[in-house]
Short mmCIF file of C-alpha atoms in Angstrom, two decimals:
data_model
loop_
_atom_site.label_atom_id
_atom_site.label_comp_id
_atom_site.label_asym_id
_atom_site.label_seq_id
_atom_site.Cartn_x
_atom_site.Cartn_y
_atom_site.Cartn_z
CA MET O 13 2.08 21.47 13.20
CA ASN O 14 3.53 21.00 9.71
CA GLU O 15 1.30 22.76 7.19
CA ARG O 16 2.73 20.95 4.17
CA ILE O 17 0.32 19.70 1.49
CA SER O 18 1.38 16.78 -0.71
CA VAL O 19 -0.30 16.55 -4.12
CA ILE O 20 0.11 13.18 -5.85
CA GLY O 21 -0.72 12.67 -9.53
CA ALA O 22 -0.20 13.83 -13.10
CA ALA O 23 1.97 16.68 -14.39
CA ILE O 24 1.57 17.33 -18.10
CA LEU O 25 2.81 19.84 -20.64
CA ASP O 26 0.02 21.09 -22.91
CA VAL O 27 0.92 21.98 -26.51
CA THR O 28 -2.02 23.72 -28.18
CA GLY O 29 -2.38 24.89 -31.77
CA VAL O 30 -4.95 27.60 -32.58
CA PRO O 31 -5.45 28.56 -36.27
CA ASN O 32 -5.93 32.07 -37.62
CA VAL O 33 -8.35 30.82 -40.28
CA GLU O 34 -11.07 28.17 -40.54
CA LEU O 35 -9.29 24.88 -39.91
CA ILE O 36 -8.45 22.91 -43.04
CA ARG O 37 -7.89 19.24 -42.25
CA GLY O 38 -4.99 17.48 -43.91
CA ASP O 39 -3.15 20.74 -44.45
CA SER O 40 -0.79 23.12 -42.66
CA ASN O 41 -2.78 25.90 -41.01
CA PRO O 42 -1.34 29.31 -40.05
CA GLY O 43 -1.87 30.18 -36.41
CA HIS O 44 -0.26 30.18 -32.98
CA VAL O 45 1.18 27.40 -30.81
CA PHE O 46 1.06 27.71 -27.04
CA ILE O 47 2.98 25.66 -24.46
CA THR O 48 1.42 25.67 -21.00
CA PRO O 49 1.71 23.51 -17.88
CA GLY O 50 -1.15 21.12 -17.13
CA GLY O 51 -2.10 17.88 -15.45
CA VAL O 52 -4.77 17.62 -12.76
CA ALA O 53 -2.39 17.28 -9.81
CA ARG O 54 -0.06 20.00 -11.10
CA ASN O 55 -3.00 22.35 -11.65
CA ILE O 56 -4.22 21.77 -8.09
CA ALA O 57 -0.68 22.32 -6.80
CA GLU O 58 -0.44 25.64 -8.65
CA ASN O 59 -3.71 26.89 -7.17
CA LEU O 60 -2.56 25.90 -3.69
CA ALA O 61 0.73 27.73 -4.28
CA LEU O 62 -1.23 30.82 -5.35
CA LEU O 63 -3.00 30.55 -1.99
CA LYS O 64 0.47 30.75 -0.35
CA GLN O 65 0.44 27.12 0.77
CA ASP O 66 3.56 24.96 1.22
CA VAL O 67 2.76 22.58 -1.63
CA ASN O 68 4.81 19.61 -2.78
CA LEU O 69 4.03 17.89 -6.07
CA ILE O 70 4.71 14.16 -6.19
CA SER O 71 4.52 13.29 -9.87
CA ALA O 72 6.57 11.66 -12.65
CA ILE O 73 8.39 13.80 -15.21
CA GLY O 74 10.83 12.81 -17.94
CA ASN O 75 14.44 13.91 -17.93
CA ASP O 76 13.98 15.54 -21.32
CA GLU O 77 13.55 19.02 -22.77
CA TRP O 78 9.79 18.96 -22.17
CA GLY O 79 10.42 17.93 -18.57
CA ARG O 80 12.89 20.73 -18.02
CA ILE O 81 10.32 23.22 -19.29
CA LEU O 82 7.66 21.74 -17.00
CA LEU O 83 9.94 21.76 -13.96
CA GLY O 84 10.91 25.37 -14.67
CA LEU O 85 7.25 26.39 -14.83
CA CYS O 86 6.57 24.56 -11.56
CA LYS O 87 9.45 26.41 -9.90
CA LYS O 88 8.11 29.71 -11.24
CA SER O 89 4.76 28.92 -9.60
CA ASN O 90 6.42 28.02 -6.25
CA ILE O 91 5.54 24.34 -6.56
CA LYS O 92 8.14 22.13 -4.91
CA THR O 93 9.05 19.08 -7.02
CA GLU O 94 11.97 17.55 -5.10
CA ASN O 95 9.96 14.40 -4.35
CA SER O 96 8.80 13.82 -7.92
CA ILE O 97 10.21 11.03 -10.07
CA ILE O 98 12.58 12.30 -12.77
CA SER O 99 12.88 9.45 -15.26
CA ASP O 100 15.69 8.99 -17.78
CA ASN O 101 13.73 6.28 -19.60
CA ASP O 102 10.29 7.85 -20.05
CA SER O 103 8.93 10.86 -21.91
CA THR O 104 7.30 13.72 -20.05
CA ALA O 105 3.51 13.51 -20.28
CA LEU O 106 2.24 15.61 -23.20
CA PHE O 107 -1.21 16.73 -24.30
CA LEU O 108 -1.10 17.81 -27.94
CA SER O 109 -4.25 19.51 -29.19
CA ILE O 110 -5.56 21.35 -32.23
CA ASN O 111 -8.39 23.86 -31.73
CA ASN O 112 -10.63 25.37 -34.36
CA LEU O 113 -11.06 29.07 -35.08
CA GLN O 114 -13.68 29.25 -32.32
CA LYS O 115 -11.01 27.86 -29.94
CA ASN O 116 -12.94 24.63 -29.40
CA LEU O 117 -11.08 21.31 -29.41
CA GLU O 118 -10.96 19.55 -32.78
CA LEU O 119 -8.39 16.83 -32.13
CA ALA O 120 -5.96 15.79 -29.42
CA VAL O 121 -3.36 13.15 -28.64
CA VAL O 122 -2.23 12.55 -25.07
CA ASN O 123 0.57 10.43 -23.63
CA THR O 124 0.49 10.07 -19.84
CA ASP O 125 2.18 6.66 -19.56
CA ILE O 126 4.85 8.06 -17.24
CA THR O 127 2.23 8.69 -14.53
CA GLN O 128 2.08 4.91 -13.97
CA LYS O 129 5.58 5.12 -12.46
CA ILE O 130 3.87 6.46 -9.31
CA THR O 131 3.50 2.97 -7.85
CA ASN O 132 2.87 1.48 -4.42
CA GLU O 133 6.61 1.05 -4.09
CA TYR O 134 7.22 4.74 -4.74
CA ILE O 135 4.55 5.68 -2.21
CA ASP O 136 6.42 3.48 0.28
CA GLU O 137 9.69 5.22 -0.60
CA LYS O 138 8.10 8.62 0.15
CA PHE O 139 6.01 7.40 3.09
CA HIS O 140 7.57 9.54 5.84
CA PHE O 141 7.47 12.68 3.71
CA ILE O 142 3.83 12.19 2.72
CA ASN O 143 2.82 11.13 6.22
CA SER O 144 4.22 14.36 7.66
CA SER O 145 1.85 16.39 5.46
CA LYS O 146 -1.22 18.08 6.89
CA ILE O 147 -3.31 17.15 3.84
CA ILE O 148 -2.84 14.69 0.96
CA VAL O 149 -4.42 15.54 -2.40
CA THR O 150 -4.67 12.99 -5.20
CA GLU O 151 -6.57 12.30 -8.42
CA THR O 152 -7.72 9.43 -10.59
CA ASN O 153 -4.99 9.61 -13.22
CA LEU O 154 -3.19 7.24 -10.84
CA SER O 155 -3.82 3.51 -11.14
CA GLN O 156 -6.67 1.96 -9.15
CA GLU O 157 -4.11 -0.11 -7.24
CA THR O 158 -2.14 2.97 -6.16
CA LEU O 159 -5.26 4.93 -5.18
CA GLU O 160 -6.39 2.02 -3.00
CA TYR O 161 -2.90 1.79 -1.53
CA ILE O 162 -2.81 5.50 -0.62
CA VAL O 163 -6.04 5.31 1.41
CA GLU O 164 -4.78 2.16 3.14
CA LYS O 165 -1.36 3.59 3.87
CA PHE O 166 -2.51 6.96 5.32
CA PRO O 167 -5.78 6.20 7.16
CA GLY O 168 -5.33 9.04 9.68
CA LYS O 169 -4.72 11.75 7.08
CA PRO O 170 -7.38 13.84 5.35
CA ILE O 171 -7.14 12.78 1.70
CA PHE O 172 -8.76 15.05 -0.91
CA LEU O 173 -9.70 13.54 -4.30
CA ASP O 174 -10.31 15.04 -7.74
CA LEU O 175 -12.33 12.51 -9.75
CA VAL O 176 -11.21 13.83 -13.20
CA SER O 177 -13.75 11.95 -15.39
CA ILE O 178 -16.55 9.38 -15.32
CA ILE O 179 -14.32 6.59 -16.62
CA LYS O 180 -11.46 7.32 -14.22
CA ALA O 181 -13.81 7.88 -11.26
CA LYS O 182 -14.90 4.24 -11.53
CA LYS O 183 -11.54 3.30 -10.01
CA VAL O 184 -12.63 4.61 -6.59
CA LYS O 185 -16.32 3.62 -6.56
CA GLU O 186 -15.78 0.96 -3.88
CA ILE O 187 -13.53 3.09 -1.66
CA ILE O 188 -15.11 6.53 -2.05
CA GLY O 189 -15.91 6.77 1.68
CA LYS O 190 -12.22 6.59 2.58
CA PHE O 191 -11.62 10.07 1.15
CA HIS O 192 -12.14 13.09 3.39
CA THR O 193 -13.19 15.39 0.53
CA ILE O 194 -14.17 14.61 -3.05
CA LYS O 195 -14.81 16.86 -6.08
CA PRO O 196 -17.30 15.19 -8.43
CA ASN O 197 -19.18 16.93 -11.19
CA LEU O 198 -22.80 15.92 -11.77
CA ALA O 199 -22.04 13.07 -14.21
CA GLU O 200 -19.40 11.61 -11.88
CA ALA O 201 -21.73 11.89 -8.88
CA GLU O 202 -24.51 10.13 -10.79
CA MET O 203 -22.18 7.27 -11.72
CA LEU O 204 -20.81 6.85 -8.19
CA THR O 205 -24.20 6.96 -6.45
CA GLY O 206 -26.43 5.36 -9.07
CA ILE O 207 -28.83 8.31 -8.60
CA LYS O 208 -30.00 10.32 -11.63
CA MET O 209 -30.53 14.03 -11.06
CA LYS O 210 -34.11 14.99 -11.93
CA SER O 211 -34.64 17.57 -9.20
CA ARG O 212 -32.87 19.27 -6.30
CA LYS O 213 -34.06 16.41 -4.08
CA ASP O 214 -31.82 14.02 -6.03
CA LEU O 215 -28.78 16.25 -5.38
CA LEU O 216 -29.51 16.03 -1.65
CA LEU O 217 -29.83 12.24 -1.96
CA MET O 218 -26.40 12.13 -3.62
CA ALA O 219 -24.89 14.22 -0.83
CA ASP O 220 -26.53 11.93 1.73
CA TYR O 221 -25.13 8.87 -0.06
CA PHE O 222 -21.58 10.22 0.10
CA SER O 223 -21.97 11.29 3.71
CA LYS O 224 -23.18 7.84 4.77
CA LYS O 225 -20.24 6.26 2.93
CA GLY O 226 -17.89 8.33 5.12
CA VAL O 227 -17.00 11.36 2.98
CA LYS O 228 -16.66 14.34 5.30
#
């Protein structure tokens, strides 16, 4: 049996500034700038690679300097990217953030428009490759249409889902039972189930809700 895992979703390059002094807004602050790989799908792919899995990232990356850095970091982490989109017309997804002296986020700008190039048509183009995977992993940075298409297109495959955030998790509220495994935090679970956590009993009710919907 092929043990390949296909991870479908966002790959981002994080650019983070951390000052050496208390942050002064509207001014240039001395400090350090770090460039690190990110994106929910890419992060999952890296952890799978660290677990010695045969992991293939299906994402969208720009054919630019940022993209070359990101692809190089993926290769270094043993993440295969041959089935990702490399676009000449779109910028690599970037998350630009400024932290304060306590290393807490003060401000950020993110551009993940390129992720929307992972369309139903591209899923069709990669159908045989994805369908030969043992497990499919995806996340809610994809469009609602594409997430719905993935569960329709691969009904016999275990599909694992990272919900990412409350807002993005709303995309899958009506199809949550079609995923084999989901990873909600408490706020996402409350939104999806309509149950507010007041005691341990409510956590069990949430688990029961997901189980009855079809989540394994």
